[in-house]
PDB file of C-alpha atoms in Angstrom:
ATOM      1  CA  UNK A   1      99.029 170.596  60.865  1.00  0.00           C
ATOM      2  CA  UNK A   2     100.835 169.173  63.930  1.00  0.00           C
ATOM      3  CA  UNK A   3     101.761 165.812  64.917  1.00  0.00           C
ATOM      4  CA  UNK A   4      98.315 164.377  65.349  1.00  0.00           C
ATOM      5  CA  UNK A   5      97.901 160.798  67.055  1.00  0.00           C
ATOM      6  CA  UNK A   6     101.707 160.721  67.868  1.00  0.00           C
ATOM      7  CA  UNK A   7     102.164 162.930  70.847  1.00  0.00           C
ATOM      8  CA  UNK A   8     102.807 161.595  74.454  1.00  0.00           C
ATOM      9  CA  UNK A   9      98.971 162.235  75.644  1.00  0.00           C
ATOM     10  CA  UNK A  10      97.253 160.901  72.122  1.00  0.00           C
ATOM     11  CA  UNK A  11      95.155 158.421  72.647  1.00  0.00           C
ATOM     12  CA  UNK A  12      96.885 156.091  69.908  1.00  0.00           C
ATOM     13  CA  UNK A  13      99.963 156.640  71.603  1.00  0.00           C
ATOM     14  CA  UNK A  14      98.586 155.172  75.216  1.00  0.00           C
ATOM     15  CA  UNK A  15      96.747 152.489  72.947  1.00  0.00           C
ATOM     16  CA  UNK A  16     100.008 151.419  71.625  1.00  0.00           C
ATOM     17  CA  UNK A  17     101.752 151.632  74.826  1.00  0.00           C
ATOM     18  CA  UNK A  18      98.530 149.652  76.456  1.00  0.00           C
ATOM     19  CA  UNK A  19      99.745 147.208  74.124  1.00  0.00           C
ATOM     20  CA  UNK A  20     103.522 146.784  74.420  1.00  0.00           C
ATOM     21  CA  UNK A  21     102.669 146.306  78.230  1.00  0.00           C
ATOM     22  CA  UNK A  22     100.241 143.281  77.721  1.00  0.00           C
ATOM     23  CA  UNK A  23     102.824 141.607  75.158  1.00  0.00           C
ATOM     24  CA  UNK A  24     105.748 142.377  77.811  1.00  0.00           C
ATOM     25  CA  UNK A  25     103.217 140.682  80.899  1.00  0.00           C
ATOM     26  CA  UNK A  26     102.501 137.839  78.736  1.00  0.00           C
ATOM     27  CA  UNK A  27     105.664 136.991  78.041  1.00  0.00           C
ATOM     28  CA  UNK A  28     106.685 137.100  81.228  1.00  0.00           C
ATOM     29  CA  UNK A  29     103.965 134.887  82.387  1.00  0.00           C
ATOM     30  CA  UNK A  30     105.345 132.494  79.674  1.00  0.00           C
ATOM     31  CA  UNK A  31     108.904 132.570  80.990  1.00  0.00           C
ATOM     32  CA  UNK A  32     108.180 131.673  84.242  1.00  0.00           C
ATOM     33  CA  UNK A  33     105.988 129.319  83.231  1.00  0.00           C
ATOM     34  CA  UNK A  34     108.880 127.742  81.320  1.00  0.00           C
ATOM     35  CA  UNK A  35     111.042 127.813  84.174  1.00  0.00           C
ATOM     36  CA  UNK A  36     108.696 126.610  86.805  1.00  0.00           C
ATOM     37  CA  UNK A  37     110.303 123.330  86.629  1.00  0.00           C
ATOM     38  CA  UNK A  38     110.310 120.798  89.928  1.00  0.00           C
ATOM     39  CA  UNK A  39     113.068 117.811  90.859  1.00  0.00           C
ATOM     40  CA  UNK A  40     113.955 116.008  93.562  1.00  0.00           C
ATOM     41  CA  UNK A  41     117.414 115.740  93.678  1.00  0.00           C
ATOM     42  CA  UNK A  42     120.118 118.243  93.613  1.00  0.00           C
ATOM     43  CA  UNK A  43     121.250 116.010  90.862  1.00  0.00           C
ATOM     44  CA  UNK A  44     118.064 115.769  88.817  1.00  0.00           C
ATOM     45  CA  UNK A  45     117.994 119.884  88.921  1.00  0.00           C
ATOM     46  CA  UNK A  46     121.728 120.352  87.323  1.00  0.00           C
ATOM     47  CA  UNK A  47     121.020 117.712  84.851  1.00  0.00           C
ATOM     48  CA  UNK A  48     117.720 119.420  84.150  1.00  0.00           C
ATOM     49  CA  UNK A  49     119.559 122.712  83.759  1.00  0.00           C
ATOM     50  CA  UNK A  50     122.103 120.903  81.627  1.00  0.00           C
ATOM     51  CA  UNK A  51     118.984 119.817  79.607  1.00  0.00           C
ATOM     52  CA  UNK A  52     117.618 123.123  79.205  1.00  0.00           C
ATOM     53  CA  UNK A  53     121.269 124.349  77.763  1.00  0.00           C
ATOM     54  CA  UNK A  54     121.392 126.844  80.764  1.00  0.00           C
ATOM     55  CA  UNK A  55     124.707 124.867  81.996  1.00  0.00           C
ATOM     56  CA  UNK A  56     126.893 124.364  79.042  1.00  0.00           C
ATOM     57  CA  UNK A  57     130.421 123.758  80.642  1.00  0.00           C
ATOM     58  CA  UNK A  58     131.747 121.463  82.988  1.00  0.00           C
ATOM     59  CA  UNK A  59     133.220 123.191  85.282  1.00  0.00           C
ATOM     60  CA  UNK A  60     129.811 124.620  86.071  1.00  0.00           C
ATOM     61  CA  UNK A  61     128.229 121.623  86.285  1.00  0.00           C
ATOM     62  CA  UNK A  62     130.655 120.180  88.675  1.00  0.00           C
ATOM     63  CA  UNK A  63     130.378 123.414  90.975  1.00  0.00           C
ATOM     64  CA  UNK A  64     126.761 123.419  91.716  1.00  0.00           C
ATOM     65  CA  UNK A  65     126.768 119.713  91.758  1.00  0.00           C
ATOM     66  CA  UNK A  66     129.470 120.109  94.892  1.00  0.00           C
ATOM     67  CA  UNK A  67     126.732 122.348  96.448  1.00  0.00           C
ATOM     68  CA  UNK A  68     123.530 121.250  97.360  1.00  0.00           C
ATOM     69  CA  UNK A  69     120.728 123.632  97.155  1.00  0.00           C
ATOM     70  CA  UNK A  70     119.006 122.110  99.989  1.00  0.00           C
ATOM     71  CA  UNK A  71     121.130 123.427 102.182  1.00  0.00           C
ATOM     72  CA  UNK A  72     120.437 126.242 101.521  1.00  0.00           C
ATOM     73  CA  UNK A  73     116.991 126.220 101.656  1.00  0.00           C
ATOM     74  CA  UNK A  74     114.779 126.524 104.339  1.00  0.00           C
ATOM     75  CA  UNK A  75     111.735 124.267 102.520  1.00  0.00           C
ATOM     76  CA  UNK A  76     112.718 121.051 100.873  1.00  0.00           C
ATOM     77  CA  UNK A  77     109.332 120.908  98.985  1.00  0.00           C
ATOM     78  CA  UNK A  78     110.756 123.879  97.215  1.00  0.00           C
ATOM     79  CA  UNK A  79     114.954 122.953  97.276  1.00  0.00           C
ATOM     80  CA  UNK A  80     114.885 121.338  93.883  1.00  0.00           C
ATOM     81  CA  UNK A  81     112.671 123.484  92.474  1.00  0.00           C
ATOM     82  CA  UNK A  82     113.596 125.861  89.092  1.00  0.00           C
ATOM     83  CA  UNK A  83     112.299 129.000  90.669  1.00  0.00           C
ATOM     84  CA  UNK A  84     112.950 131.467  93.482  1.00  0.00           C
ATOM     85  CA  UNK A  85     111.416 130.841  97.149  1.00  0.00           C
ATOM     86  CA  UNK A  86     111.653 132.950 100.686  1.00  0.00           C
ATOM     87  CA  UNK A  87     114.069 131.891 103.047  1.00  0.00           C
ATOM     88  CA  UNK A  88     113.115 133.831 105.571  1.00  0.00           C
ATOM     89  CA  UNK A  89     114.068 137.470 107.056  1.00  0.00           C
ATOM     90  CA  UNK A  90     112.446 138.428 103.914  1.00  0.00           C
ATOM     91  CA  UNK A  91     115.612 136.882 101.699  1.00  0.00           C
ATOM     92  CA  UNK A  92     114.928 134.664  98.643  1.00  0.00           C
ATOM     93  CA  UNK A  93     116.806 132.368  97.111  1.00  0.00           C
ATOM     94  CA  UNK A  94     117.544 133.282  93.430  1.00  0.00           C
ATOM     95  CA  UNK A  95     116.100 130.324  90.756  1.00  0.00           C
ATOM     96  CA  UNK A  96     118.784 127.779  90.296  1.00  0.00           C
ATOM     97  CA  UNK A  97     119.106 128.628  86.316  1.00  0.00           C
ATOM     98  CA  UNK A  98     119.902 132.147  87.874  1.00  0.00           C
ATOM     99  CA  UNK A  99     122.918 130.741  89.054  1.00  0.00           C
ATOM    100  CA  UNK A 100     123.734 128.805  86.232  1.00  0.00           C
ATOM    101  CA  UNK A 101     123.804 131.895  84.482  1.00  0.00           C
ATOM    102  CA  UNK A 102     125.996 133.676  86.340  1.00  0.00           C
ATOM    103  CA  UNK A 103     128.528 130.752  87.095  1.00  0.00           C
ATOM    104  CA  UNK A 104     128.203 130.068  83.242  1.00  0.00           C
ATOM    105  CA  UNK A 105     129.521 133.995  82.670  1.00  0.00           C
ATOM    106  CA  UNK A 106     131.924 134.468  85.207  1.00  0.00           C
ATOM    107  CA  UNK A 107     133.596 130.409  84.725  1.00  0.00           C
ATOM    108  CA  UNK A 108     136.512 131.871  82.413  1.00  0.00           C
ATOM    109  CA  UNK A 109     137.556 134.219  84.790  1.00  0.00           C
ATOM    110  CA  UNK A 110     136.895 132.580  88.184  1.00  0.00           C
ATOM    111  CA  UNK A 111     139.721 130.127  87.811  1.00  0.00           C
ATOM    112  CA  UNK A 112     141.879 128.454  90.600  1.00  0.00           C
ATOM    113  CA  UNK A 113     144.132 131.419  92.377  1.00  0.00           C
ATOM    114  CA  UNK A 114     141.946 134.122  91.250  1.00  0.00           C
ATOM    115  CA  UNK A 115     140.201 136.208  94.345  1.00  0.00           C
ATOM    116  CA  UNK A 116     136.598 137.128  94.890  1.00  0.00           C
ATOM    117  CA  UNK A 117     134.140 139.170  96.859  1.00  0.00           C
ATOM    118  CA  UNK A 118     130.624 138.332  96.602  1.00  0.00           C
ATOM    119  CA  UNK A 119     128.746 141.158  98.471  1.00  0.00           C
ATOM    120  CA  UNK A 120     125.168 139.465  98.932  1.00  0.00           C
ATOM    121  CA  UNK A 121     123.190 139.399 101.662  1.00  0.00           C
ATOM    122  CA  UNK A 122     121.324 136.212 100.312  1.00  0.00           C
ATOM    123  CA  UNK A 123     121.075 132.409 100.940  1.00  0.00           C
ATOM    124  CA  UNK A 124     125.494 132.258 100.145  1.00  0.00           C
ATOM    125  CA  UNK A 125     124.501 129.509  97.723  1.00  0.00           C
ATOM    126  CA  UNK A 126     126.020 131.403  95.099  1.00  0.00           C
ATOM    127  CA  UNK A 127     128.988 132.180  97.059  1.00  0.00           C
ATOM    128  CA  UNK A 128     129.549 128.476  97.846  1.00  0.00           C
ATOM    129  CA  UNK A 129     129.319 127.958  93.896  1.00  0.00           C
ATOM    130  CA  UNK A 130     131.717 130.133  93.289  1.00  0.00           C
ATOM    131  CA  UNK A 131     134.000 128.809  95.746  1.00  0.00           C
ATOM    132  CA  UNK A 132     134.075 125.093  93.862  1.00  0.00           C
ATOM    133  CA  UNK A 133     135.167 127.011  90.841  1.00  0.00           C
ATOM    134  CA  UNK A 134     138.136 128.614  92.681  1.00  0.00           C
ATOM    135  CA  UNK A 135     139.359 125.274  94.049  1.00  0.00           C
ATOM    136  CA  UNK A 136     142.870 123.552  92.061  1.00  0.00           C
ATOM    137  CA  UNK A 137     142.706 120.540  90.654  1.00  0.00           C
ATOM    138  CA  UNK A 138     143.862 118.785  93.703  1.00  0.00           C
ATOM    139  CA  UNK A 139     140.739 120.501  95.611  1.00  0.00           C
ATOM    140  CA  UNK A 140     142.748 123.100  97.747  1.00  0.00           C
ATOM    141  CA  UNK A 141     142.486 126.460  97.674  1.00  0.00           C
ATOM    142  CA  UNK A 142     144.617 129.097  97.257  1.00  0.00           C
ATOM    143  CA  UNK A 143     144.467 132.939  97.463  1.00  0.00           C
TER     144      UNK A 143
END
C-alpha cells in the first residue's frame, strides 16, 4: 500500500520537479532573449515597443516619448536598449517594456488632476513618465 512514487522525497517526484525547473529556466532564457532588443534613439525604442504591442495607447506613447531614457542612464551604449542596466550605487534601470507595462496599466487612472506617489529609489524615469500622463491638455499641471 501507500502512496508510492508520489511523496515529497520520491525520487519521481524530484525527477518531475528537476523538470518543471529546466522548462521554467528555459523559458526564461527565451524571454529575455526576446526582449534583448537594441535602438538608437529614444524614438526608435517606443516605436519598437509600439511594434512589439507592449505600448498600445497613445497617451503612453506620448509620455515616454516626452522622456528620454538617456537621461536617465548613466551608459548611452545601453540607453536605447530593451533590457535593464546598472546605474550605479547598485540601482538599475528597469527594461523600457517594463515601463510600458506599467504606464500601459495605470494610463486610465493616471489622468490630468489625479495625485501620485511613486516611492522608488530608482533611476525616476518612471516617475518622469508618469508625470507626462498627469499633465492637461494645455501641458500644465495641476494637483
Amino acid at each position: 500500500g501507500g502512496n508510492r512514487g508520489v511523496g515529497r522525497g520520491s525520487e519521481v517526484g524530484q525527477a518531475g520537479k528537476r523538470v518543471l525547473w529546466g522548462v521554467v529556466w528555459a523559458w526564461s532564457v527565451v524571454a529575455v532573449a526576446m526582449w534583448r532588443k537594441s535602438y538608437s534613439t529614444n524614438k526608435a525604442l517606443i516605436n519598437g515597443l509600439i511594434a512589439d504591442n507592449v505600448i498600445s495607447t497613445e497617451r503612453v506613447r506620448d509620455s515616454m516619448l516626452q522622456v528620454d531614457r538617456g537621461d536617465y542612464s548613466r551608459d548611452m551604449e545601453e540607453a536605447y536598449n530593451d533590457n535593464p542596466h546598472g546605474i550605479g550605487y547598485n540601482v538599475t534601470i528597469s527594461a523600457p517594456h517594463m515601463h510600458a507595462h506599467a504606464l500601459e496599466l495605470l494610463q486610465e487612472v493616471v489622468t490630468p488632476g489625479s495625485r501620485v506617489l511613486d516611492v522608488g529609489s530608482g533611476s525616476g524615469y518612471l516617475c518622469a513618465c508618469l508625470a507626462m500622463l498627469l499633465k492637461d491638455v494645455d501641458g500644465t499641471f495641476k494637483g
